[in-house]
Short mmCIF file of C-alpha atoms and ligand atoms in Angstrom, two decimals:
data_model
loop_
_atom_site.label_atom_id
_atom_site.label_comp_id
_atom_site.label_asym_id
_atom_site.label_seq_id
_atom_site.Cartn_x
_atom_site.Cartn_y
_atom_site.Cartn_z
CA MET A 1 -0.07 -0.72 -0.03
CA GLY A 2 1.68 3.60 -0.53
CA VAL A 3 0.82 6.66 0.64
CA LEU A 4 -2.43 7.58 -1.66
CA GLU A 5 -4.27 4.79 -0.27
CA ARG A 6 -2.89 4.95 3.36
CA TYR A 7 -3.32 8.75 3.82
CA ARG A 8 -5.42 10.19 1.07
CA SER A 9 -8.09 11.10 3.33
CA TRP A 10 -5.65 13.28 4.87
CA MET A 11 -4.60 15.36 1.69
CA ASP A 12 -5.47 18.64 0.72
CA LEU A 13 -6.16 16.67 -3.27
CA PRO A 14 -8.32 17.99 -6.01
CA ALA A 15 -10.75 15.36 -7.12
CA HIS A 16 -8.77 14.73 -10.14
CA THR A 17 -5.66 12.86 -8.71
CA GLU A 18 -5.37 9.28 -9.59
CA MET A 19 -4.37 6.65 -7.71
CA LEU A 20 -0.86 6.18 -8.35
CA SER A 21 1.62 4.22 -5.99
CA LEU A 22 5.30 2.00 -5.96
CA SER A 23 4.59 0.47 -2.62
CA GLU A 24 6.15 3.36 -1.63
CA GLY A 25 6.82 4.65 2.56
CA ASP A 26 5.58 2.67 6.09
CA THR A 27 9.81 2.86 6.03
CA PRO A 28 11.41 1.59 9.50
CA LEU A 29 11.70 3.26 12.36
CA ILE A 30 15.87 1.90 13.89
CA GLU A 31 16.56 2.82 17.25
CA LEU A 32 20.28 3.20 17.45
CA PRO A 33 20.80 2.58 21.20
CA ARG A 34 24.90 2.89 20.30
CA LEU A 35 25.16 5.69 19.23
CA ALA A 36 22.68 7.45 21.20
CA GLU A 37 25.16 6.01 23.73
CA ALA A 38 28.52 7.18 22.04
CA LEU A 39 26.27 10.63 22.16
CA GLY A 40 25.82 10.94 25.53
CA GLY A 41 23.30 8.49 26.16
CA GLY A 42 20.08 9.23 28.39
CA PHE A 43 17.85 9.29 25.11
CA THR A 44 16.34 7.30 23.22
CA LEU A 45 17.48 7.61 18.93
CA TYR A 46 16.12 6.25 15.89
CA SER A 47 16.56 6.38 12.64
CA LYS A 48 13.44 7.40 10.12
CA TYR A 49 15.00 5.23 7.26
CA GLU A 50 13.75 7.29 4.37
CA GLY A 51 16.44 5.15 2.31
CA MET A 52 13.78 2.30 1.96
CA ASN A 53 11.47 3.98 -0.47
CA PRO A 54 11.48 2.10 -3.75
CA THR A 55 13.82 4.69 -5.29
CA GLY A 56 16.06 4.95 -2.81
CA SER A 57 14.75 8.71 -0.52
CA PHE A 58 12.53 9.75 0.95
CA LYS A 59 11.20 11.34 -2.61
CA ASP A 60 8.32 8.94 -3.56
CA ARG A 61 5.97 9.92 -0.90
CA GLY A 62 5.53 13.27 -3.12
CA MET A 63 6.17 12.34 -5.64
CA ALA A 64 3.75 9.58 -5.93
CA VAL A 65 0.76 12.34 -5.16
CA ALA A 66 2.67 14.84 -7.54
CA VAL A 67 2.59 12.75 -10.47
CA GLY A 68 -0.94 11.47 -9.28
CA GLU A 69 -3.12 14.58 -9.54
CA ALA A 70 -0.51 15.78 -12.82
CA LYS A 71 -1.54 11.90 -14.44
CA GLY A 72 -5.14 13.55 -12.90
CA ARG A 73 -5.55 16.71 -14.86
CA GLY A 74 -4.02 15.29 -18.06
CA ALA A 75 -0.47 16.49 -18.37
CA LYS A 76 1.36 14.12 -21.06
CA ALA A 77 4.66 15.27 -19.12
CA VAL A 78 6.39 16.02 -15.40
CA ILE A 79 9.90 17.89 -15.19
CA CYS A 80 12.24 19.01 -13.01
CA ALA A 81 15.27 19.96 -10.73
CA SER A 82 17.75 17.93 -9.81
CA THR A 83 20.30 17.30 -7.10
CA GLY A 84 19.67 13.29 -7.93
CA ASN A 85 16.95 11.95 -5.64
CA THR A 86 14.70 13.70 -7.03
CA ALA A 87 15.10 13.47 -10.66
CA GLY A 88 15.75 9.68 -9.85
CA SER A 89 12.26 9.38 -7.78
CA ALA A 90 10.05 11.85 -10.96
CA ALA A 91 11.17 9.01 -13.25
CA ALA A 92 10.09 6.06 -11.97
CA TYR A 93 6.63 7.39 -10.84
CA ALA A 94 5.88 9.10 -14.10
CA ALA A 95 7.53 5.60 -16.06
CA ARG A 96 4.54 3.82 -14.18
CA ALA A 97 1.70 6.56 -14.93
CA GLY A 98 3.01 6.17 -18.77
CA MET A 99 4.20 9.66 -18.58
CA LYS A 100 7.55 10.92 -20.12
CA ALA A 101 10.01 12.44 -17.06
CA ILE A 102 12.36 15.38 -18.16
CA VAL A 103 14.79 16.02 -15.68
CA LEU A 104 17.58 18.92 -15.04
CA ILE A 105 20.82 17.90 -12.83
CA PRO A 106 23.91 20.32 -12.68
CA GLU A 107 26.84 19.03 -14.72
CA GLY A 108 29.00 16.16 -13.16
CA LYS A 109 27.37 16.82 -9.21
CA VAL A 110 24.84 14.33 -9.33
CA ALA A 111 26.07 10.75 -7.36
CA ALA A 112 26.63 8.04 -10.11
CA GLY A 113 23.84 5.89 -8.04
CA LYS A 114 20.86 8.49 -8.41
CA LEU A 115 21.54 9.79 -12.48
CA ALA A 116 21.74 5.89 -13.60
CA GLY A 117 18.69 5.59 -11.88
CA ALA A 118 16.70 8.40 -14.06
CA VAL A 119 18.42 6.57 -16.72
CA ALA A 120 16.84 3.11 -15.40
CA TYR A 121 13.46 4.92 -15.32
CA GLY A 122 13.85 6.27 -18.82
CA ALA A 123 14.14 9.87 -18.01
CA GLN A 124 14.74 12.56 -20.59
CA VAL A 125 18.26 13.84 -18.06
CA ILE A 126 19.55 16.91 -19.38
CA GLN A 127 23.17 18.56 -17.39
CA ILE A 128 23.58 22.06 -17.71
CA GLU A 129 26.40 23.42 -16.90
CA GLY A 130 25.73 25.96 -14.01
CA SER A 131 24.12 24.50 -10.60
CA PHE A 132 20.92 22.86 -8.93
CA ASP A 133 19.36 26.69 -8.20
CA GLN A 134 20.04 27.67 -11.83
CA ALA A 135 17.97 24.72 -13.67
CA LEU A 136 15.17 24.74 -11.04
CA GLU A 137 14.86 28.68 -12.27
CA LEU A 138 14.63 26.94 -15.64
CA VAL A 139 12.69 24.57 -14.89
CA VAL A 140 9.92 26.76 -13.15
CA GLU A 141 10.18 28.96 -16.73
CA ILE A 142 9.64 26.15 -18.51
CA SER A 143 6.39 24.51 -17.09
CA GLU A 144 4.71 28.21 -16.57
CA ARG A 145 5.26 28.53 -20.49
CA GLN A 146 4.28 24.57 -22.06
CA PRO A 147 2.23 21.66 -21.13
CA ILE A 148 4.74 19.93 -18.28
CA ALA A 149 4.47 19.89 -14.77
CA LEU A 150 6.16 20.70 -12.53
CA VAL A 151 7.37 18.20 -9.76
CA ASN A 152 9.81 19.38 -7.66
CA SER A 153 8.98 21.09 -3.95
CA LEU A 154 7.58 24.20 -5.51
CA ASN A 155 4.53 22.06 -6.58
CA PRO A 156 2.06 21.97 -2.82
CA TYR A 157 0.38 17.51 -3.69
CA ARG A 158 4.82 16.51 -3.46
CA LEU A 159 3.94 18.33 0.11
CA GLU A 160 0.94 16.73 0.90
CA GLY A 161 3.03 13.27 -0.11
CA GLN A 162 6.10 14.06 1.93
CA LYS A 163 3.82 15.56 5.45
CA THR A 164 3.15 11.20 5.96
CA ALA A 165 6.64 10.19 7.31
CA ALA A 166 5.44 13.09 10.22
CA PHE A 167 1.78 10.16 10.56
CA GLU A 168 4.18 7.70 10.59
CA ILE A 169 6.85 8.38 13.19
CA CYS A 170 3.93 9.24 15.34
CA GLU A 171 1.69 6.22 14.95
CA ALA A 172 4.85 4.22 15.55
CA LEU A 173 5.40 6.61 19.14
CA GLY A 174 2.17 6.96 20.05
CA GLY A 175 2.89 11.07 20.31
CA ALA A 176 5.20 13.14 18.02
CA PRO A 177 8.97 13.08 19.15
CA ASP A 178 10.65 15.74 21.32
CA VAL A 179 13.36 16.44 18.88
CA LEU A 180 13.05 15.41 14.93
CA CYS A 181 16.39 16.36 12.91
CA LEU A 182 17.23 16.36 9.72
CA PRO A 183 18.76 17.03 6.22
CA VAL A 184 17.85 20.69 4.81
CA GLY A 185 18.76 21.68 1.12
CA ASN A 186 15.28 22.83 -1.11
CA ALA A 187 13.99 23.08 2.25
CA GLY A 188 10.31 21.10 1.07
CA ASN A 189 11.48 17.90 3.12
CA ILE A 190 11.18 20.13 6.79
CA THR A 191 7.92 21.93 5.55
CA ALA A 192 5.94 19.00 4.94
CA TYR A 193 7.07 17.26 8.18
CA TRP A 194 5.55 20.11 10.33
CA MET A 195 2.40 20.41 8.34
CA GLY A 196 2.08 16.88 9.27
CA PHE A 197 2.85 16.95 12.71
CA ARG A 198 1.13 20.17 13.18
CA GLN A 199 -2.39 18.08 11.33
CA TYR A 200 -1.32 14.54 13.51
CA ASP A 201 -1.70 16.96 16.79
CA LYS A 202 -4.80 18.89 15.66
CA LEU A 203 -6.79 15.43 15.27
CA GLN A 204 -4.59 13.11 17.76
CA GLY A 205 -3.55 15.69 20.49
CA SER A 206 0.05 14.05 19.20
CA GLY A 207 2.46 16.51 20.75
CA LEU A 208 5.37 18.67 18.31
CA PRO A 209 8.50 17.61 18.02
CA ILE A 210 11.16 20.87 18.09
CA LEU A 211 12.63 20.34 14.69
CA LEU A 212 16.30 20.43 14.10
CA GLY A 213 17.58 21.08 10.45
CA VAL A 214 20.72 21.28 9.16
CA GLN A 215 22.67 22.27 5.71
CA ALA A 216 26.09 21.67 4.94
CA GLU A 217 28.05 24.22 5.81
CA GLY A 218 29.36 25.33 2.46
CA ALA A 219 25.84 25.29 1.68
CA ALA A 220 24.02 26.89 4.59
CA PRO A 221 22.06 30.10 3.06
CA LEU A 222 18.98 30.01 5.68
CA VAL A 223 22.08 29.99 8.69
CA LEU A 224 24.01 32.76 6.62
CA GLY A 225 20.39 34.54 5.52
CA ARG A 226 21.72 35.05 2.39
CA ARG A 227 21.91 33.51 -1.27
CA VAL A 228 25.12 31.13 -1.59
CA GLU A 229 26.41 31.90 -5.05
CA ASP A 230 28.08 28.03 -5.43
CA PRO A 231 27.45 25.75 -3.11
CA GLU A 232 29.52 22.98 -2.64
CA THR A 233 29.53 20.26 0.20
CA VAL A 234 29.99 16.54 -0.14
CA ALA A 235 26.93 16.15 0.36
CA THR A 236 25.77 16.61 -2.99
CA ALA A 237 21.66 15.95 -2.39
CA ILE A 238 22.05 19.69 -0.53
CA ARG A 239 24.56 21.76 -2.36
CA ILE A 240 22.21 24.36 -3.20
CA GLY A 241 22.38 28.02 -2.01
CA LYS A 242 19.19 29.85 -2.69
CA PRO A 243 16.23 26.86 -1.30
CA ALA A 244 13.01 26.92 -2.33
CA ARG A 245 11.04 26.73 0.74
CA GLY A 246 13.84 28.84 2.34
CA GLU A 247 11.83 30.84 4.52
CA GLN A 248 8.80 28.37 5.54
CA ALA A 249 11.56 26.08 6.97
CA LEU A 250 13.17 28.88 9.01
CA GLN A 251 9.30 29.28 9.91
CA ALA A 252 8.83 25.78 10.89
CA ALA A 253 12.10 25.42 12.89
CA GLU A 254 10.95 28.59 14.90
CA GLU A 255 7.81 27.83 15.31
CA SER A 256 8.79 23.91 16.77
CA GLY A 257 11.27 26.13 18.93
CA GLY A 258 13.92 24.77 17.24
CA ARG A 259 16.83 26.24 14.24
CA ILE A 260 18.52 25.51 11.47
CA ILE A 261 22.32 24.95 11.22
CA ALA A 262 25.37 23.49 9.65
CA ALA A 263 27.67 21.15 9.77
CA SER A 264 30.91 20.41 8.14
CA ASP A 265 31.22 17.94 5.58
CA GLU A 266 33.78 15.69 7.38
CA GLU A 267 31.34 16.30 10.31
CA ILE A 268 28.57 14.78 7.48
CA LEU A 269 31.36 12.49 6.35
CA THR A 270 31.67 11.07 10.05
CA MET A 271 28.89 10.46 11.20
CA GLN A 272 28.03 8.25 7.64
CA LYS A 273 31.11 6.34 9.22
CA ARG A 274 29.00 5.60 12.56
CA LEU A 275 25.70 5.27 11.10
CA ALA A 276 27.37 3.10 8.86
CA GLY A 277 28.89 1.22 11.65
CA GLU A 278 24.92 0.13 13.56
CA GLY A 279 24.00 -0.96 10.10
CA VAL A 280 22.43 1.77 8.27
CA TRP A 281 24.64 3.25 5.55
CA VAL A 282 23.31 5.96 3.93
CA GLU A 283 24.22 8.82 1.59
CA PRO A 284 26.51 11.52 2.48
CA ALA A 285 23.34 14.62 2.45
CA SER A 286 21.32 11.38 5.01
CA ALA A 287 23.87 11.64 7.82
CA ALA A 288 23.27 15.89 8.10
CA GLY A 289 20.64 15.71 10.41
CA LEU A 290 22.51 13.56 12.77
CA ALA A 291 26.25 15.47 12.39
CA GLY A 292 24.41 18.88 13.78
CA LEU A 293 22.02 16.90 16.17
CA ALA A 294 26.25 15.43 17.66
CA LYS A 295 26.57 18.47 17.52
CA GLU A 296 23.69 20.61 18.77
CA ILE A 297 24.32 17.85 22.01
CA GLN A 298 27.77 18.36 22.54
CA ALA A 299 28.61 22.15 22.91
CA GLY A 300 25.58 22.19 25.81
CA ARG A 301 22.74 23.77 23.20
CA LEU A 302 20.23 20.63 23.33
CA ASP A 303 19.43 18.64 26.36
CA VAL A 304 18.38 15.31 25.15
CA ARG A 305 18.16 13.67 28.22
CA GLY A 306 14.89 11.37 28.73
CA LYS A 307 14.09 12.50 25.08
CA ARG A 308 12.64 9.77 21.79
CA VAL A 309 14.94 11.91 19.02
CA VAL A 310 14.21 11.10 15.64
CA ALA A 311 17.04 11.30 12.68
CA VAL A 312 15.34 11.69 9.11
CA CYS A 313 17.89 10.08 7.42
CA THR A 314 16.84 10.81 3.66
CA GLY A 315 18.52 8.11 0.87
CA HIS A 316 20.29 5.48 0.89
CA GLY A 317 23.89 5.12 0.53
CA LEU A 318 24.22 2.74 -2.20
CA LYS A 319 22.75 6.00 -4.43
CA ASP A 320 26.47 7.05 -3.87
CA PRO A 321 28.51 5.04 -3.62
CA ASP A 322 32.01 6.70 -4.96
CA VAL A 323 31.81 8.90 -1.20
CA VAL A 324 32.78 5.71 -0.03
CA THR A 325 35.02 4.37 -2.64
CA SER A 326 36.87 7.13 -2.73
CA TRP A 327 38.67 6.34 0.55
CA MET A 328 38.37 2.82 0.71
CA ARG A 329 41.31 1.27 0.45
CA THR A 330 41.44 -2.20 -1.83
CA PRO A 331 40.33 -5.24 0.06
CA GLN A 332 42.65 -7.26 -0.65
CA VAL A 333 43.23 -9.62 -2.52
CA ILE A 334 44.69 -13.94 -1.93
CA ALA A 335 44.58 -16.93 -3.97
CA PRO A 336 42.48 -19.41 -3.90
CA THR A 337 43.34 -21.09 -1.36
CA LEU A 338 42.13 -22.21 1.97
CA ALA A 339 45.74 -22.16 3.38
CA ALA A 340 45.80 -18.13 2.22
CA LEU A 341 42.31 -17.91 3.44
CA GLU A 342 44.02 -19.31 6.88
CA ALA A 343 46.79 -17.45 7.24
CA LEU A 344 44.91 -14.32 7.00
CA MET A 345 42.20 -15.47 9.96
CA VAL A 346 42.77 -14.09 12.66
CA LYS A 347 40.90 -15.47 16.28
CA CYS A 348 38.35 -13.98 18.07
N1 F0G B 401 18.72 14.84 1.41
C1 F0G B 401 18.72 14.36 0.61
C2 F0G B 401 18.94 12.68 0.48
C3 F0G B 401 17.78 14.94 -0.63
O1 F0G B 401 18.48 14.34 -1.89
C4 F0G B 401 18.05 16.35 -0.45
C5 F0G B 401 17.17 16.75 -1.92
C6 F0G B 401 17.46 16.30 0.88
C7 F0G B 401 17.80 15.07 2.13
C8 F0G B 401 16.94 17.78 1.43
O2 F0G B 401 15.70 17.58 1.26
O3 F0G B 401 15.37 20.02 -0.17
O4 F0G B 401 13.37 18.85 0.81
O5 F0G B 401 15.44 20.23 1.84
N2 F0G B 401 17.08 16.26 -2.72
C9 F0G B 401 17.05 17.62 -4.07
C10 F0G B 401 16.68 16.35 -5.43
C11 F0G B 401 16.95 18.38 -3.91
O6 F0G B 401 16.79 17.31 -6.02
O7 F0G B 401 16.89 15.62 -5.26
P1 F0G B 401 15.34 19.22 0.90
#
C-alpha cells in the first residue's frame, strides 16, 4: 500500500488526482542505541530510514502524489530540477504512470547511482552547465510556458505526500518525538514534516517536536541569511544555495522552538561512517541531520536527556557509492586456497 491509499483522506488534493503507487512509505524506524550512547546516552534515538523507499529516497512519498495529480489533470510529461534523488523518483513515478519525465541536473555533481536510476527509468536527462538553483529557475519558467507539470517541491502536492512521514512516526511512537533532526536542501521536506506534525497534533493531540534542520556548511543559505552563489559540499544532494521553501523552513524551525544549523563535510562524513557502523548506510546528505544533532548535544545547546529523538535518514547509501570507494582501500586479494585464507584469519 502506498501513501495515497493510506492517507489520501488526510491530504488536500484535487478530486482528479489518480491513485499512483510503488508501495512507497511505511519505512522503518530503527533504534540506534550505540550511537545514542556515544552521544552521551540517556535518550532514545531512532532513524526514520527513508532510504527504504522504492527508489531509495524520501522523495517517493511526494512524487506518488504530485505525479498522480499531474496524470489526473491530463499532463503528458513532468519536469524537475534535481541534485539526483528527485530526478530518480520523478522518472520512476512518471514511468509507472505512463508519462514522460524530463530532469535537469547540475553537470558532474550528481552521484552515480542517482543518475543511473533516472536513466534506467527512461527519463530524458539534461545536464546544465550550472547549479541546481539555476536548473530550478529554468524548469519553473518552462513549466509556465509549456504543458509540462513541475514536480519540484514548489508543487504543493509534493508536500502533501511527504508529510505522511510525520504521520508514520507519530503512529509508531504513539505520539510525536521530542526532537526531529533532518537535512535541509531545497527545504521542502522540513516544511512538509512540520505540516504533518501540526496536522497530526490537531487530529490526535500527539504533541509537536522541536525541529533541527541541518545544512552543509558550504551550502548554508538559511544559516547565513543570504543566497550562496557557489554552494559546495560532499553532500551533493543538499548542494543548494537558494532553497525554494527557505522562508517556510525557517518559520517551521522557529515555530517548533528549534533552528537550522550547519555541519561541516567532515562532520557529515564522520556521521555517515558512525551510522554505517550500526548497520544503517545512508548517503552523505542523509547523515547531516545526525551530524547537526551531535554538534548541538556536544556544545550543550540541546538537552536530550530522557527524550525521544528521530533522525530522518533521507536516502540510501547505495545511491552514492563513490564517496565510500574514494576513501576505502582496495580489498585484499589472496590466492583461492584454504591455506591463504587461514593465514589471514585472526582468532576472535
Ligand atoms: N536528503 C537527500 C538525500 C536529498 O536528496 C535531499 C534533496 C534532501 C535531503 C533535502 O531535502 O530539498 O526537501 O530540503 N534533494 C533534492 C533533489 C534537492 O533534487 O533530489 P529538501
